[in-house]
Structure formats: structure tokens, C-alpha cells
Amino acid sequence: MPPRPAKEIFATSGKEPWDISTILTLWYGDPQYGSFGKDLARVVSAVRLLLAAALLDKGEVTCADVERLCCGGRRLGVNYWVGDVVAVVEGRLGVLRKFSIPCAVDVRRMPPLARYVKWGLARIDSGRLVVDLEKVLAIPIVALIRRVFKSASSCQGPVWRVASCAKADIAEAAFALAALRLLYPGLFEIYGDDRSLNDVLTEIGVGNVVRAYDLWDKAVGLTLQGYVVSGGARPRTVRARSAKYSIPPILAEIDYTDAVVADVGSGFGTKGAATLRWGARYAVLVDVDESVLRERGNGLKIDKVVADAHMLPLRDRAADVVIFWNVYNFLQMPRLAVEEVGRVARRAVVFSVYNAASGRFVDFWEFLEVARRWGRVATAKRLGSSQFQAVVLR
């Protein structure tokens, strides 16, 4: 089950759970390294260098190591500008005045490094930052971020799942993930229900500035309810040719006599068409991919509609049965699609989730929670951790 809600963690603070000043005060108030937390909150480039050593388990780091973590693709990041203001920059190394991520192993060009040297956390040697990993990892904020970083590599999916893998509270994990994403935009992307963290930065605009704490509120707030995608690519469905002939046995557990069936995210339409052989009166195949719908032959009892699951062009309760098969975790706004399926289905929903590498990971508890929104779960099958199937009666 998910860890306890973030608000419970901060119940005594009197502030919202993602308030960054509260987080830094409660978790990272070590007076010796107190300003390290402030440097992180302002997304200072020197923090990127020091954290890179902890993330890569290296005693020496250079700007090439920072580039390896931070850059690539078209995602945006942020960097300290002046005071409590940060600027939105492109996710590539360069210079701040050209709105890219700066990096220099030089205390004159990156003054916070002088503090880290003074504290004995690191020293500069021939363009390299030589880091005392034992001391750096003794800072709670660094240890947390490193632990969450390693967990996100193998436990991508809902943030609470990453938190569980990292043995952290969900608020801690959300904070660490937001920090990693803002510092190193090349690592992964974080998606909420209807937008990504990159969308938030795009709205601000490259070269524009924003108060660091305001940005953290948005970033951690989105992350608390979001999910992590490795590499940052937005989840998409991969069509397997074998799906053209696949008819799962669970489909036969419903009485289709004289039913109108809507196959949402139908792909090749095999499942929707199969219900005609079991007594269905009519099948509507709905998919955003016109090319796969064209591979299904026409018929008097089959209609093919190019449409998005987030906004179905069907009347309320237009279908007796809705088939919603291996679609949920590939959608940008799955909650909207769940509501649409519930609006359209009159008698039953046949629901499946497939945890492919190209989609968001959904565990069995989330799967059941979604299924119960439509009605009573009559049948639920768990095929390892890769696929879950259910019949839901309205």
C-alpha cells in the first residue's frame, strides 16, 4: 500500500506539506551545512557538481559528469539568478547569460564551491572537484536524494511507489524527485494528471525568471500526485502484432446478448469484434490510431471511430459494455479517461493494465482502486506484476 499521506508528516508544522522552507527547516537544519539546503532551494550550479559525485558514486567529478546527468533532449531546467530568483534555462551546458546551465570547477565563477571547500566536503584539483563522499553523504538531504535517485532508476511509476522503494515518506520522495528533475533535466520527466514539470517550465519561458520558492511549490505539488518516466519520454502505446489475434478468456465472462459494445483503445479491434460472436448486437471500435483501425475489415455490425479516450464521442450510457484494455497506463490524463469510461458504460467494464516498458507502471492496488470507481469488481486476475485484468459490473 502507499506510504502515509504527506499532510500527515507535516501535521504539526501548520504549513502545506510541500512548503520548501518547512522541509528544509524540519529535515536539514544542521547548522554546519545549513546553507547547503539554501543553495539547493535556489538551484545553485555548485550543488549540481557536489551532488553529481554522490549520484555517480565518484570521488572526483568534472563538468563532463554534470553534463552526463543534466543534459540531452529538449527538456528545460532552472538555475540560480540572483537573490531568491531562478531563471528557466535550456537543458544543456553553456553560460547562464545565454540561458543554458553553467558549470565551472572554479570558486571565482562558482562562489558556493568555496563554502564546500571550507567545510571539508571537497577540494579543487586541476579542474576536478575531489569530493569526500563520506562527509557529503552524511548530510541528510544528500543521502535522501541519492537514495531516491537510485530507487527511481528501478521503480519508475507513481511517486508513492518510488518512495516505497526508497523507504522514504512520500513527501520526502516528492521533494527529492523535484530536486533531481530541476537540477538534472536529462534524468527523467515527472508527469501529473494533465501536464509535466517541463510544461510548467515552458509556461514560464526560457530566459524568464521566477521566485525559487514559488517554483518549488509548483514542482513538489505536481510531483506529490505524479509519476516518473525514465528518460522523460511521454508514455505511449506500443502496438504488438500478436494483439491482432489475442482474445483473453476473461472477455467471455460477460453476457453480451444484444449488447452494444465500445472497445476503447481498440487497436486492431480484435476484442470488440469477438463480442459479436458471443451475441453482441453492435461493436464500436475507438482508437486514436487510424492506421490500425483500417486493418480491421468493415461490417454492418462494426463501426470504427478515430477518437481520444480522454473525450469519447459517445452519449452517456451509450454502450452496454466498455472494453478498456491495456490503455490506462499509456494515457497522459488517465483520470479523465476513467471518468469517460464510467460515463459511457451502462452494464459492465472489462478492464486490463499491461505494465510494458513504454508505459507508466501501475501496481495491483492502483488497478483495483480504478476498477472500483466503476462499480463492483466481479472478477480480478493478477498475472504476475505485468498484467492485471478485471470485470466490473455497474
CSV table of C-alpha atoms in Angstrom, one decimal:
chain,number,residue,atom,x,y,z
A,1,MET,CA,0.0,0.0,0.0
A,2,PRO,CA,1.1,3.6,-0.5
A,3,PRO,CA,3.0,5.3,2.3
A,4,ARG,CA,1.0,7.6,4.6
A,5,PRO,CA,-0.1,10.9,3.0
A,6,ALA,CA,2.3,13.8,3.0
A,7,LYS,CA,0.0,16.0,5.0
A,8,GLU,CA,0.3,13.6,8.0
A,9,ILE,CA,4.0,14.1,8.0
A,10,PHE,CA,3.7,17.8,8.4
A,11,ALA,CA,0.6,17.9,10.6
A,12,THR,CA,2.4,19.7,13.4
A,13,SER,CA,4.0,22.3,11.2
A,14,GLY,CA,0.9,24.3,10.4
A,15,LYS,CA,2.1,24.6,6.7
A,16,GLU,CA,1.4,22.8,3.5
A,17,PRO,CA,3.5,19.6,3.1
A,18,TRP,CA,5.3,20.9,0.1
A,19,ASP,CA,6.3,24.2,1.7
A,20,ILE,CA,10.1,24.2,0.9
A,21,SER,CA,11.1,26.4,3.9
A,22,THR,CA,9.3,23.9,6.2
A,23,ILE,CA,11.0,21.0,4.6
A,24,LEU,CA,14.5,22.5,4.9
A,25,THR,CA,13.9,23.5,8.5
A,26,LEU,CA,12.5,20.1,9.6
A,27,TRP,CA,14.9,17.9,7.7
A,28,TYR,CA,18.1,19.7,7.1
A,29,GLY,CA,18.7,22.1,10.0
A,30,ASP,CA,22.3,21.0,10.6
A,31,PRO,CA,24.0,24.3,11.4
A,32,GLN,CA,27.3,23.2,9.9
A,33,TYR,CA,25.7,22.6,6.5
A,34,GLY,CA,22.6,24.8,6.9
A,35,SER,CA,23.4,26.9,3.8
A,36,PHE,CA,23.7,23.8,1.6
A,37,GLY,CA,19.9,23.5,1.9
A,38,LYS,CA,19.5,27.1,0.8
A,39,ASP,CA,21.9,26.5,-2.1
A,40,LEU,CA,19.7,23.6,-3.2
A,41,ALA,CA,16.5,25.6,-2.8
A,42,ARG,CA,17.9,28.2,-5.1
A,43,VAL,CA,19.1,25.5,-7.6
A,44,VAL,CA,22.7,26.7,-7.5
A,45,SER,CA,25.1,25.2,-10.1
A,46,ALA,CA,27.7,24.3,-7.5
A,47,VAL,CA,25.1,21.9,-5.9
A,48,ARG,CA,24.9,20.1,-9.3
A,49,LEU,CA,28.7,19.4,-9.1
A,50,LEU,CA,28.7,18.2,-5.5
A,51,LEU,CA,25.5,16.1,-5.9
A,52,ALA,CA,26.9,14.5,-9.1
A,53,ALA,CA,29.6,12.8,-7.0
A,54,ALA,CA,27.1,11.3,-4.7
A,55,LEU,CA,24.8,10.2,-7.5
A,56,LEU,CA,27.6,8.6,-9.5
A,57,ASP,CA,29.5,7.3,-6.5
A,58,LYS,CA,32.6,9.0,-7.7
A,59,GLY,CA,35.3,10.7,-5.6
A,60,GLU,CA,36.1,13.1,-8.4
A,61,VAL,CA,33.7,14.9,-10.7
A,62,THR,CA,34.0,17.4,-13.6
A,63,CYS,CA,31.6,19.3,-15.7
A,64,ALA,CA,31.5,16.3,-18.1
A,65,ASP,CA,29.9,14.3,-15.3
A,66,VAL,CA,27.3,17.1,-14.8
A,67,GLU,CA,26.6,17.1,-18.5
A,68,ARG,CA,26.1,13.3,-18.4
A,69,LEU,CA,23.4,13.7,-15.8
A,70,CYS,CA,21.7,17.0,-16.8
A,71,CYS,CA,21.6,17.3,-20.5
A,72,GLY,CA,20.2,15.9,-23.7
A,73,GLY,CA,16.8,16.1,-25.2
A,74,ARG,CA,14.7,19.3,-25.2
A,75,ARG,CA,13.7,19.5,-21.6
A,76,LEU,CA,14.2,22.7,-19.6
A,77,GLY,CA,15.8,23.3,-16.3
A,78,VAL,CA,16.4,26.2,-13.9
A,79,ASN,CA,19.4,27.9,-12.4
A,80,TYR,CA,20.1,30.5,-9.7
A,81,TRP,CA,20.0,34.0,-11.0
A,82,VAL,CA,20.2,36.5,-8.1
A,83,GLY,CA,18.6,36.7,-4.6
A,84,ASP,CA,15.8,34.2,-4.4
A,85,VAL,CA,15.1,34.2,-8.1
A,86,VAL,CA,15.9,31.4,-10.6
A,87,ALA,CA,15.9,31.5,-14.4
A,88,VAL,CA,14.4,28.9,-16.8
A,89,VAL,CA,17.2,27.6,-19.0
A,90,GLU,CA,17.7,25.0,-21.7
A,91,GLY,CA,18.8,21.6,-20.6
A,92,ARG,CA,22.4,21.9,-21.9
A,93,LEU,CA,25.7,23.1,-20.6
A,94,GLY,CA,26.8,26.6,-21.5
A,95,VAL,CA,26.6,30.0,-19.9
A,96,LEU,CA,23.7,31.5,-17.9
A,97,ARG,CA,23.6,34.7,-19.9
A,98,LYS,CA,22.7,32.6,-22.9
A,99,PHE,CA,20.1,30.7,-20.8
A,100,SER,CA,21.8,27.4,-20.5
A,101,ILE,CA,23.2,25.5,-17.5
A,102,PRO,CA,26.6,26.9,-16.3
A,103,CYS,CA,29.3,24.7,-14.9
A,104,ALA,CA,32.8,25.6,-13.7
A,105,VAL,CA,35.1,24.0,-11.2
A,106,ASP,CA,36.3,27.4,-10.1
A,107,VAL,CA,35.5,29.3,-6.9
A,108,ARG,CA,35.6,32.6,-8.7
A,109,ARG,CA,33.0,31.6,-11.3
A,110,MET,CA,31.1,29.4,-8.8
A,111,PRO,CA,31.4,31.0,-5.3
A,112,PRO,CA,29.4,28.4,-3.3
A,113,LEU,CA,32.2,25.9,-4.0
A,114,ALA,CA,34.4,27.9,-1.6
A,115,ARG,CA,31.9,27.1,1.2
A,116,TYR,CA,32.1,23.4,0.4
A,117,VAL,CA,35.9,23.5,0.4
A,118,LYS,CA,35.8,25.4,3.7
A,119,TRP,CA,33.5,22.7,5.3
A,120,GLY,CA,35.9,20.0,4.1
A,121,LEU,CA,33.4,18.5,1.8
A,122,ALA,CA,35.5,18.9,-1.3
A,123,ARG,CA,38.7,20.4,-2.8
A,124,ILE,CA,39.6,21.6,-6.2
A,125,ASP,CA,42.4,19.9,-8.1
A,126,SER,CA,43.3,20.6,-11.8
A,127,GLY,CA,39.7,21.3,-12.9
A,128,ARG,CA,38.2,18.5,-10.9
A,129,LEU,CA,36.2,18.6,-7.8
A,130,VAL,CA,37.6,16.0,-5.4
A,131,VAL,CA,34.8,15.1,-3.0
A,132,ASP,CA,34.8,13.5,0.4
A,133,LEU,CA,31.9,11.2,-0.2
A,134,GLU,CA,31.6,10.0,3.4
A,135,LYS,CA,31.1,13.6,4.6
A,136,VAL,CA,28.8,14.5,1.7
A,137,LEU,CA,26.6,11.5,2.3
A,138,ALA,CA,26.4,12.4,6.0
A,139,ILE,CA,24.2,15.4,5.0
A,140,PRO,CA,20.6,14.1,5.3
A,141,ILE,CA,19.4,15.9,2.2
A,142,VAL,CA,22.2,14.4,0.1
A,143,ALA,CA,21.6,10.9,1.4
A,144,LEU,CA,17.9,11.2,0.7
A,145,ILE,CA,18.3,12.5,-2.8
A,146,ARG,CA,20.9,9.7,-3.6
A,147,ARG,CA,18.6,7.0,-2.2
A,148,VAL,CA,15.6,8.3,-4.2
A,149,PHE,CA,17.7,8.7,-7.4
A,150,LYS,CA,18.7,5.0,-7.2
A,151,SER,CA,15.2,3.9,-6.5
A,152,ALA,CA,13.8,5.9,-9.4
A,153,SER,CA,16.1,4.1,-11.8
A,154,SER,CA,14.4,0.8,-11.0
A,155,CYS,CA,11.0,1.8,-9.6
A,156,GLN,CA,9.7,4.3,-12.0
A,157,GLY,CA,5.9,4.9,-11.9
A,158,PRO,CA,3.8,6.6,-9.3
A,159,VAL,CA,5.8,8.7,-6.9
A,160,TRP,CA,4.5,6.9,-3.9
A,161,ARG,CA,5.9,3.7,-5.4
A,162,VAL,CA,9.3,5.4,-5.8
A,163,ALA,CA,9.0,6.4,-2.1
A,164,SER,CA,8.3,2.9,-1.1
A,165,CYS,CA,11.3,1.6,-2.9
A,166,ALA,CA,13.5,4.3,-1.4
A,167,LYS,CA,12.0,3.6,2.1
A,168,ALA,CA,11.1,7.3,2.3
A,169,ASP,CA,7.9,9.2,3.1
A,170,ILE,CA,6.1,10.3,0.0
A,171,ALA,CA,6.7,14.0,0.8
A,172,GLU,CA,10.4,13.3,1.1
A,173,ALA,CA,10.5,11.4,-2.2
A,174,ALA,CA,8.5,14.1,-4.0
A,175,PHE,CA,11.0,16.7,-2.7
A,176,ALA,CA,14.0,14.7,-3.8
A,177,LEU,CA,12.5,13.9,-7.2
A,178,ALA,CA,11.6,17.5,-7.9
A,179,ALA,CA,15.2,18.5,-6.9
A,180,LEU,CA,16.7,15.9,-9.2
A,181,ARG,CA,14.4,17.0,-12.1
A,182,LEU,CA,15.2,20.7,-11.7
A,183,LEU,CA,18.9,20.1,-11.3
A,184,TYR,CA,19.3,17.4,-13.9
A,185,PRO,CA,16.5,17.7,-16.6
A,186,GLY,CA,18.1,14.8,-18.6
A,187,LEU,CA,17.4,12.2,-15.9
A,188,PHE,CA,13.7,11.7,-16.2
A,189,GLU,CA,10.4,13.5,-16.5
A,190,ILE,CA,7.6,13.9,-13.9
A,191,TYR,CA,4.0,13.9,-15.1
A,192,GLY,CA,0.9,15.0,-13.2
A,193,ASP,CA,-2.6,14.2,-14.4
A,194,ASP,CA,-2.6,16.8,-17.2
A,195,ARG,CA,0.9,18.1,-17.6
A,196,SER,CA,4.6,17.5,-17.0
A,197,LEU,CA,7.1,19.6,-15.0
A,198,ASN,CA,8.6,20.5,-18.3
A,199,ASP,CA,5.2,22.0,-19.2
A,200,VAL,CA,5.4,24.2,-16.1
A,201,LEU,CA,8.8,25.5,-17.1
A,202,THR,CA,7.7,26.0,-20.7
A,203,GLU,CA,4.8,28.2,-19.4
A,204,ILE,CA,7.4,30.4,-17.6
A,205,GLY,CA,9.6,30.5,-20.7
A,206,VAL,CA,13.3,30.2,-21.3
A,207,GLY,CA,15.1,33.3,-20.1
A,208,ASN,CA,12.3,34.3,-17.8
A,209,VAL,CA,12.7,34.3,-14.0
A,210,VAL,CA,10.5,33.2,-11.1
A,211,ARG,CA,10.9,33.2,-7.4
A,212,ALA,CA,12.6,29.9,-6.4
A,213,TYR,CA,10.2,29.1,-3.6
A,214,ASP,CA,7.2,29.7,-5.9
A,215,LEU,CA,8.7,27.2,-8.4
A,216,TRP,CA,9.3,24.7,-5.7
A,217,ASP,CA,5.7,24.9,-4.6
A,218,LYS,CA,4.6,24.0,-8.1
A,219,ALA,CA,7.2,21.4,-8.7
A,220,VAL,CA,6.7,19.5,-5.5
A,221,GLY,CA,2.9,19.9,-5.6
A,222,LEU,CA,2.8,18.3,-9.1
A,223,THR,CA,5.3,15.6,-8.1
A,224,LEU,CA,3.3,14.5,-5.0
A,225,GLN,CA,0.4,13.3,-7.2
A,226,GLY,CA,2.5,12.5,-10.3
A,227,TYR,CA,4.6,9.7,-11.7
A,228,VAL,CA,8.1,9.3,-13.0
A,229,VAL,CA,9.1,8.3,-16.5
A,230,SER,CA,12.7,7.3,-17.1
A,231,GLY,CA,14.4,9.3,-19.9
A,232,GLY,CA,11.5,11.7,-19.9
A,233,ALA,CA,9.6,10.4,-23.0
A,234,ARG,CA,5.8,10.7,-22.6
A,235,PRO,CA,4.3,7.3,-22.2
A,236,ARG,CA,2.9,5.9,-25.4
A,237,THR,CA,1.3,2.6,-26.5
A,238,VAL,CA,3.4,0.1,-28.4
A,239,ARG,CA,1.2,-2.0,-30.7
A,240,ALA,CA,2.2,-5.7,-30.7
A,241,ARG,CA,1.2,-7.6,-33.9
A,242,SER,CA,0.3,-10.5,-31.7
A,243,ALA,CA,-2.5,-8.3,-30.3
A,244,LYS,CA,-4.2,-8.6,-33.6
A,245,TYR,CA,-5.2,-12.2,-32.7
A,246,SER,CA,-5.4,-12.0,-28.9
A,247,ILE,CA,-8.8,-12.7,-27.3
A,248,PRO,CA,-8.3,-13.0,-23.5
A,249,PRO,CA,-10.6,-15.6,-21.8
A,250,ILE,CA,-11.8,-13.1,-19.3
A,251,LEU,CA,-13.8,-11.3,-22.0
A,252,ALA,CA,-16.1,-14.4,-22.2
A,253,GLU,CA,-17.3,-13.9,-18.6
A,254,ILE,CA,-19.8,-11.3,-19.6
A,255,ASP,CA,-23.2,-11.9,-21.2
A,256,TYR,CA,-23.1,-9.9,-24.5
A,257,THR,CA,-26.6,-10.9,-25.7
A,258,ASP,CA,-28.0,-8.0,-27.7
A,259,ALA,CA,-25.3,-5.7,-26.2
A,260,VAL,CA,-23.7,-2.6,-27.7
A,261,VAL,CA,-20.0,-2.8,-27.0
A,262,ALA,CA,-17.5,0.0,-27.1
A,263,ASP,CA,-13.8,-1.1,-27.4
A,264,VAL,CA,-11.9,2.0,-26.2
A,265,GLY,CA,-8.3,2.0,-27.3
A,266,SER,CA,-9.3,-0.9,-29.5
A,267,GLY,CA,-6.1,-1.1,-31.6
A,268,PHE,CA,-6.8,-3.8,-34.3
A,269,GLY,CA,-10.3,-4.3,-32.9
A,270,THR,CA,-10.0,-8.0,-32.2
A,271,LYS,CA,-11.6,-7.9,-28.8
A,272,GLY,CA,-14.5,-5.7,-29.8
A,273,ALA,CA,-15.2,-7.8,-32.9
A,274,ALA,CA,-15.0,-11.0,-30.9
A,275,THR,CA,-18.0,-10.0,-28.8
A,276,LEU,CA,-20.2,-10.2,-32.0
A,277,ARG,CA,-19.7,-13.9,-32.0
A,278,TRP,CA,-20.9,-14.0,-28.4
A,279,GLY,CA,-24.2,-12.3,-29.1
A,280,ALA,CA,-23.4,-8.6,-29.1
A,281,ARG,CA,-25.6,-6.6,-31.4
A,282,TYR,CA,-23.1,-3.9,-32.4
A,283,ALA,CA,-19.4,-3.0,-31.7
A,284,VAL,CA,-17.8,0.4,-31.8
A,285,LEU,CA,-14.0,0.4,-32.1
A,286,VAL,CA,-12.4,3.6,-30.8
A,287,ASP,CA,-8.8,4.4,-31.2
A,288,VAL,CA,-6.5,7.4,-31.9
A,289,ASP,CA,-4.5,5.5,-34.5
A,290,GLU,CA,-6.3,5.5,-37.8
A,291,SER,CA,-3.9,3.1,-39.4
A,292,VAL,CA,-4.7,0.2,-37.1
A,293,LEU,CA,-8.4,0.7,-37.4
A,294,ARG,CA,-8.1,0.5,-41.2
A,295,GLU,CA,-6.6,-3.0,-40.8
A,296,ARG,CA,-10.0,-4.2,-39.3
A,297,GLY,CA,-12.4,-5.1,-42.1
A,298,ASN,CA,-15.7,-3.2,-42.3
A,299,GLY,CA,-19.0,-4.8,-41.4
A,300,LEU,CA,-22.7,-4.0,-40.8
A,301,LYS,CA,-22.2,-4.6,-37.1
A,302,ILE,CA,-18.9,-2.7,-36.6
A,303,ASP,CA,-18.3,1.0,-36.5
A,304,LYS,CA,-14.8,2.5,-36.4
A,305,VAL,CA,-14.2,5.8,-34.8
A,306,VAL,CA,-10.9,7.8,-34.6
A,307,ALA,CA,-11.1,9.5,-31.2
A,308,ASP,CA,-9.3,10.1,-27.9
A,309,ALA,CA,-10.1,8.1,-24.8
A,310,HIS,CA,-10.0,11.4,-22.8
A,311,MET,CA,-13.1,12.7,-24.7
A,312,LEU,CA,-15.2,9.9,-26.2
A,313,PRO,CA,-17.7,11.0,-28.9
A,314,LEU,CA,-20.4,8.8,-27.3
A,315,ARG,CA,-23.6,9.6,-25.4
A,316,ASP,CA,-24.0,8.9,-21.7
A,317,ARG,CA,-24.6,5.2,-21.1
A,318,ALA,CA,-24.4,4.6,-24.9
A,319,ALA,CA,-22.7,1.2,-24.5
A,320,ASP,CA,-23.8,-1.8,-22.5
A,321,VAL,CA,-20.2,-3.0,-22.2
A,322,VAL,CA,-17.0,-1.0,-22.4
A,323,ILE,CA,-13.7,-2.8,-23.1
A,324,PHE,CA,-10.8,-0.7,-21.7
A,325,TRP,CA,-7.9,-3.0,-22.4
A,326,ASN,CA,-4.2,-2.1,-21.9
A,327,VAL,CA,-4.8,1.6,-22.3
A,328,TYR,CA,-5.0,3.2,-18.9
A,329,ASN,CA,-1.2,3.5,-18.1
A,330,PHE,CA,-0.3,4.8,-21.6
A,331,LEU,CA,-2.5,7.9,-21.3
A,332,GLN,CA,-1.5,11.5,-20.5
A,333,MET,CA,-4.5,12.1,-18.3
A,334,PRO,CA,-5.8,8.7,-17.2
A,335,ARG,CA,-8.3,10.1,-14.7
A,336,LEU,CA,-10.2,11.8,-17.5
A,337,ALA,CA,-10.4,8.6,-19.5
A,338,VAL,CA,-11.6,6.7,-16.4
A,339,GLU,CA,-14.4,9.2,-16.0
A,340,GLU,CA,-15.3,8.9,-19.7
A,341,VAL,CA,-15.5,5.1,-19.5
A,342,GLY,CA,-17.7,5.4,-16.5
A,343,ARG,CA,-20.0,7.9,-18.3
A,344,VAL,CA,-20.4,5.7,-21.3
A,345,ALA,CA,-20.7,2.2,-19.7
A,346,ARG,CA,-24.2,1.1,-18.7
A,347,ARG,CA,-23.8,-2.5,-17.6
A,348,ALA,CA,-20.1,-3.5,-17.3
A,349,VAL,CA,-16.5,-2.6,-18.0
A,350,VAL,CA,-13.7,-5.1,-18.9
A,351,PHE,CA,-10.5,-3.6,-17.7
A,352,SER,CA,-6.9,-4.5,-18.1
A,353,VAL,CA,-3.5,-2.9,-17.4
A,354,TYR,CA,-0.3,-4.1,-19.0
A,355,ASN,CA,3.0,-2.9,-17.5
A,356,ALA,CA,5.1,-2.5,-20.6
A,357,ALA,CA,8.4,-0.7,-20.5
A,358,SER,CA,6.9,2.1,-22.7
A,359,GLY,CA,4.1,2.9,-20.2
A,360,ARG,CA,3.7,4.1,-16.7
A,361,PHE,CA,3.9,1.3,-14.1
A,362,VAL,CA,0.7,0.6,-12.3
A,363,ASP,CA,0.6,-1.7,-9.3
A,364,PHE,CA,-2.3,-4.0,-8.4
A,365,TRP,CA,-3.6,-1.7,-5.7
A,366,GLU,CA,-4.0,1.2,-8.1
A,367,PHE,CA,-5.5,-1.1,-10.6
A,368,LEU,CA,-8.2,-2.2,-8.2
A,369,GLU,CA,-8.8,1.4,-7.0
A,370,VAL,CA,-9.5,2.4,-10.6
A,371,ALA,CA,-11.8,-0.6,-11.2
A,372,ARG,CA,-13.9,0.1,-8.1
A,373,ARG,CA,-14.7,3.6,-9.4
A,374,TRP,CA,-17.0,2.0,-12.0
A,375,GLY,CA,-18.8,-0.4,-9.7
A,376,ARG,CA,-18.4,-3.9,-8.2
A,377,VAL,CA,-15.4,-5.9,-9.2
A,378,ALA,CA,-16.8,-9.3,-10.1
A,379,THR,CA,-13.6,-10.9,-11.3
A,380,ALA,CA,-10.0,-9.8,-10.8
A,381,LYS,CA,-6.9,-11.6,-12.2
A,382,ARG,CA,-3.3,-10.9,-11.4
A,383,LEU,CA,-0.8,-12.2,-14.0
A,384,GLY,CA,2.4,-11.7,-12.2
A,385,SER,CA,3.3,-8.0,-12.0
A,386,SER,CA,3.0,-7.4,-15.7
A,387,GLN,CA,-0.8,-7.6,-16.3
A,388,PHE,CA,-4.0,-7.2,-14.3
A,389,GLN,CA,-7.5,-8.0,-15.6
A,390,ALA,CA,-10.9,-7.3,-14.2
A,391,VAL,CA,-14.7,-7.5,-15.0
A,392,VAL,CA,-16.6,-4.7,-13.3
A,393,LEU,CA,-20.4,-4.7,-13.0
A,394,ARG,CA,-22.2,-1.4,-12.9
